[in-house]
GROMACS .gro file of C-alpha atoms in nm:
model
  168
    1UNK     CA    1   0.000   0.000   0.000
    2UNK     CA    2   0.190   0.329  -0.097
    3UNK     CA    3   0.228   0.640   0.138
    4UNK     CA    4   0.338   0.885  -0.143
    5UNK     CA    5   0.063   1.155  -0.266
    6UNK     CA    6   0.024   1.306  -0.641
    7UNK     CA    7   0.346   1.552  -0.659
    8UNK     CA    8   0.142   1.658  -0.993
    9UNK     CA    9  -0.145   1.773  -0.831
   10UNK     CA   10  -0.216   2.132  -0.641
   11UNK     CA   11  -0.199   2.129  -0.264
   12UNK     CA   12  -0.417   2.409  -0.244
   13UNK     CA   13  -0.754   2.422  -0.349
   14UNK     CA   14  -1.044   2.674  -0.398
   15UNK     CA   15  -1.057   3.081  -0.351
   16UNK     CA   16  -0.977   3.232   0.020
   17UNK     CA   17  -1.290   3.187   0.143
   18UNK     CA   18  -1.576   3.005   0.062
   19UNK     CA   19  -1.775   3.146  -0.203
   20UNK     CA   20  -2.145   2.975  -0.311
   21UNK     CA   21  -2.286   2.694  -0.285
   22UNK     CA   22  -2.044   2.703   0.023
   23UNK     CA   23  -2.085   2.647   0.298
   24UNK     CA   24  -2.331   2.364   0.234
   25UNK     CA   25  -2.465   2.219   0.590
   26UNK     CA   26  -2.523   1.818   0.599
   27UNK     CA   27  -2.689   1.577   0.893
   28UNK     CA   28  -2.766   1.249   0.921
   29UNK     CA   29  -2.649   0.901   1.078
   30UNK     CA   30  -2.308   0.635   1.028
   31UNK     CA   31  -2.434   0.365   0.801
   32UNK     CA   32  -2.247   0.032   0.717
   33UNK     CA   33  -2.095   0.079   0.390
   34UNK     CA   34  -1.942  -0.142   0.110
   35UNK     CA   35  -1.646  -0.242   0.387
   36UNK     CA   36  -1.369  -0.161   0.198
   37UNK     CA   37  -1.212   0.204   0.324
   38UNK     CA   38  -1.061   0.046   0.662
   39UNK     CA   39  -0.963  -0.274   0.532
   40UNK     CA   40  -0.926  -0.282   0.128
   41UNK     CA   41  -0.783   0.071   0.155
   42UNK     CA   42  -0.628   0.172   0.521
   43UNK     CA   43  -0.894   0.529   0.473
   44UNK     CA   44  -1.168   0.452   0.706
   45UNK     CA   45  -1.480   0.605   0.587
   46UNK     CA   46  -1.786   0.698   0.776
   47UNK     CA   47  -2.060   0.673   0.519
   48UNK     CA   48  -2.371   0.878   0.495
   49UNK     CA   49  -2.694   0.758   0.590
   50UNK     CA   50  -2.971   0.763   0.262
   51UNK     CA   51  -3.134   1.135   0.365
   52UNK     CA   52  -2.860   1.279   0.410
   53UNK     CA   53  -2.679   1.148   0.093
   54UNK     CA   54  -3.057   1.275  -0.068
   55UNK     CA   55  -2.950   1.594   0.029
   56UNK     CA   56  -2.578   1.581  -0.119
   57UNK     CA   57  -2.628   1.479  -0.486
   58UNK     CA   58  -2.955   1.713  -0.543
   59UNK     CA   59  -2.657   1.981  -0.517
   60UNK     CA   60  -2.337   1.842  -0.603
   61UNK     CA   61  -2.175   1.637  -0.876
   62UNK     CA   62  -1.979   1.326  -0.815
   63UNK     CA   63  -1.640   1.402  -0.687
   64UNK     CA   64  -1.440   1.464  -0.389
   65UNK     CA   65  -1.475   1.747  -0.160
   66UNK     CA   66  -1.292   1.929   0.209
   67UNK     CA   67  -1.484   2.071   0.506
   68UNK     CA   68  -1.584   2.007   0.857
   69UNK     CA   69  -1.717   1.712   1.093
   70UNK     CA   70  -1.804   1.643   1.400
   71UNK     CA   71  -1.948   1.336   1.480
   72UNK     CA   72  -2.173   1.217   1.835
   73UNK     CA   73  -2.270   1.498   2.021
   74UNK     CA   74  -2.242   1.861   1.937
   75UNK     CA   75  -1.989   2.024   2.111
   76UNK     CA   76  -1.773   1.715   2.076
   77UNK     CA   77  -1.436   1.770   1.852
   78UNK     CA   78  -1.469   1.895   1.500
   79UNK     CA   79  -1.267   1.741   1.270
   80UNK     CA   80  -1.088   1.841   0.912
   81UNK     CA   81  -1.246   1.534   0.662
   82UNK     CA   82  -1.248   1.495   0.282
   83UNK     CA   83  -1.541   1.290   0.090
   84UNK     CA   84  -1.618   1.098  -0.198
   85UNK     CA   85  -1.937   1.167  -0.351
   86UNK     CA   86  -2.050   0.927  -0.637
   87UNK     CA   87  -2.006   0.602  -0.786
   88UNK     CA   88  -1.663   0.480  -0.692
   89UNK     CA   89  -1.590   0.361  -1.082
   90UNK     CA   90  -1.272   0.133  -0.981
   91UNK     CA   91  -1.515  -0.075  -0.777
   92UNK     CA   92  -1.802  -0.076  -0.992
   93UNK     CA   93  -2.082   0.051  -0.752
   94UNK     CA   94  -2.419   0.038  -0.886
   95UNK     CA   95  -2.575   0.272  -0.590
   96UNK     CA   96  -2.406   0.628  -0.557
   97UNK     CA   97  -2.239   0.676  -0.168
   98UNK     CA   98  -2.147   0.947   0.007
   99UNK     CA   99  -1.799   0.859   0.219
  100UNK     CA  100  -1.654   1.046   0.511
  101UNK     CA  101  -1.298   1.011   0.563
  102UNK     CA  102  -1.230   1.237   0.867
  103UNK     CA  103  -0.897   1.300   0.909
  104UNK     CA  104  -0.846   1.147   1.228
  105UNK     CA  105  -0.816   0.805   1.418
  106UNK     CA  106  -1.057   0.646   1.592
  107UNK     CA  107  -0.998   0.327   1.795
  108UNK     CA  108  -1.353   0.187   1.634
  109UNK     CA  109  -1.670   0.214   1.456
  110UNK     CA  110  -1.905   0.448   1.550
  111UNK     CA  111  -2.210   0.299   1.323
  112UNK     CA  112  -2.529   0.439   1.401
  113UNK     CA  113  -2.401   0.783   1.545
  114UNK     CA  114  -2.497   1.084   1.403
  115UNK     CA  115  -2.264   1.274   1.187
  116UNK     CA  116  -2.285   1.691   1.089
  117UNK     CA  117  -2.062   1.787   0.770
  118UNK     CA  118  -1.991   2.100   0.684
  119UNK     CA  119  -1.903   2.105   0.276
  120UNK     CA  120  -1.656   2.414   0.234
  121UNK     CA  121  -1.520   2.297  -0.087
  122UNK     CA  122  -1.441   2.080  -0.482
  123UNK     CA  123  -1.118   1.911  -0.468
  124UNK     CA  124  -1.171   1.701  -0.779
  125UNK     CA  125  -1.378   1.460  -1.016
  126UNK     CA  126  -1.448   1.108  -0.933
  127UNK     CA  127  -1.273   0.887  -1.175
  128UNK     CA  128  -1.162   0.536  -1.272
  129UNK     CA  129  -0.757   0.452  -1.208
  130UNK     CA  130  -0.579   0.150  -1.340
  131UNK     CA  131  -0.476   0.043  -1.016
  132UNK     CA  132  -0.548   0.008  -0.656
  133UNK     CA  133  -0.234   0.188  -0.544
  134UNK     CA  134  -0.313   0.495  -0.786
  135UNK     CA  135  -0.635   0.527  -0.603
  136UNK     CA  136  -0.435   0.538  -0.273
  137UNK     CA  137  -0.227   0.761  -0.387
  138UNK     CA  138  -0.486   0.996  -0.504
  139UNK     CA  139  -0.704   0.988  -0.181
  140UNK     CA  140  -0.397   1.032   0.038
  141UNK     CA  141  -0.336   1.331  -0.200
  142UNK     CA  142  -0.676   1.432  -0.092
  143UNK     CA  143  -0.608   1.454   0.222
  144UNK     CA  144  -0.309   1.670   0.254
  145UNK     CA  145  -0.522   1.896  -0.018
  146UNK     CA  146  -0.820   1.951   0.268
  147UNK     CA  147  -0.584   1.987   0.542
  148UNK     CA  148  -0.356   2.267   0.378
  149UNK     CA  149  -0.705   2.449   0.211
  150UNK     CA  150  -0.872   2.414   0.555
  151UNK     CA  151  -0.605   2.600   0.709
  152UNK     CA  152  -0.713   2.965   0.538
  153UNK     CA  153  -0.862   3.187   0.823
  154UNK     CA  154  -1.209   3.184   0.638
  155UNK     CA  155  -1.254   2.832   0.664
  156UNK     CA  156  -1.038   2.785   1.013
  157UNK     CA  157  -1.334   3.003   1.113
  158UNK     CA  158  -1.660   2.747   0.995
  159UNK     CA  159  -1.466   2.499   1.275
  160UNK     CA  160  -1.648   2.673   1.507
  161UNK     CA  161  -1.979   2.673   1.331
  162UNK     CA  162  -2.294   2.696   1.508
  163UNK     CA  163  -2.419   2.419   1.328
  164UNK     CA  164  -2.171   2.209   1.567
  165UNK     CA  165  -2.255   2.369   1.900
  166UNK     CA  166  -2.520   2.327   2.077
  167UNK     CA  167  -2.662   2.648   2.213
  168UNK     CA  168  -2.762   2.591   2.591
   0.00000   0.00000   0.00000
């Protein structure tokens, strides 16, 4: 399983701050997905329940995008995450998923819990690759693209959202 990311690819992504349809707010609950982002892949994935993937692809196109989670409770820990959005065309899939990868580890699953996302930007189109390392390669890119565009003070800022905190 490679470590290395795209050197071809930008690090950086997206204006200075977020400009429309961004932010884009998303609930819903951890569902069981196709099982393959923890153990096919080493990228755990926290997939989105049916409503709120309903939500997702009446606005967006497939592809992978950088914001904001926080998962459990509000006022828990916000994390940075990247997702894929879409068909997953090296595997095949015949239903369209929404995946999580929050950019964090967790010592288990957390099916069932709910999940807010905060969508702050595009990072790329879904596509096919000729390999299961080159998709590795590209999501690990991913990664380091969300965590260096989520590092601008506009979008540092939406970590703090009120859509995470619960207002007592």
């Amino acid at each position: 399983m490679t470590l290395e990311i795209n050197p071809d690819r930008p690090l950086l992504v997206g204006p200075e701050s977020p400009e429309s349809p961004y932010p884009f707010l998303v609930t819903g609950t951890v569902v069981s997905g196709f099982g393959r982002g923890s153990k096919e892949l080493g990228i755990p994935t926290a997939n989105l329940s049916e409503d709120a993937l309903q939500a997702m692809t009446s606005e967006f196109t497939s592809g992978v995008y950088y914001g904001w989670t926080q998962i459990g409770a509000k006022n828990s820990e916000v994390y940075p995450m990247v997702m894929s959005l879409g068909w997953n065309p090296y595997y095949k899939n015949e239903k369209r998923s929404g995946e999580v990868h929050i950019i964090h580890e967790f010592p288990e699953d957390f099916y069932g819990v709910d999940i807010r996302v905060i969508v702050l930007g595009y990072i790329r189109p879904e596509q096919n690759y000729p390999s299961l390392d080159a998709l590795i390669r590209d999501i690990r890119t991913d990664v380091e693209v969300a965590k260096k565009s989520l590092q601008r003070p506009a979008y540092l800022k939406l970590k703090q959202d009120s859509f995470f905190i619960d207002k007592q």
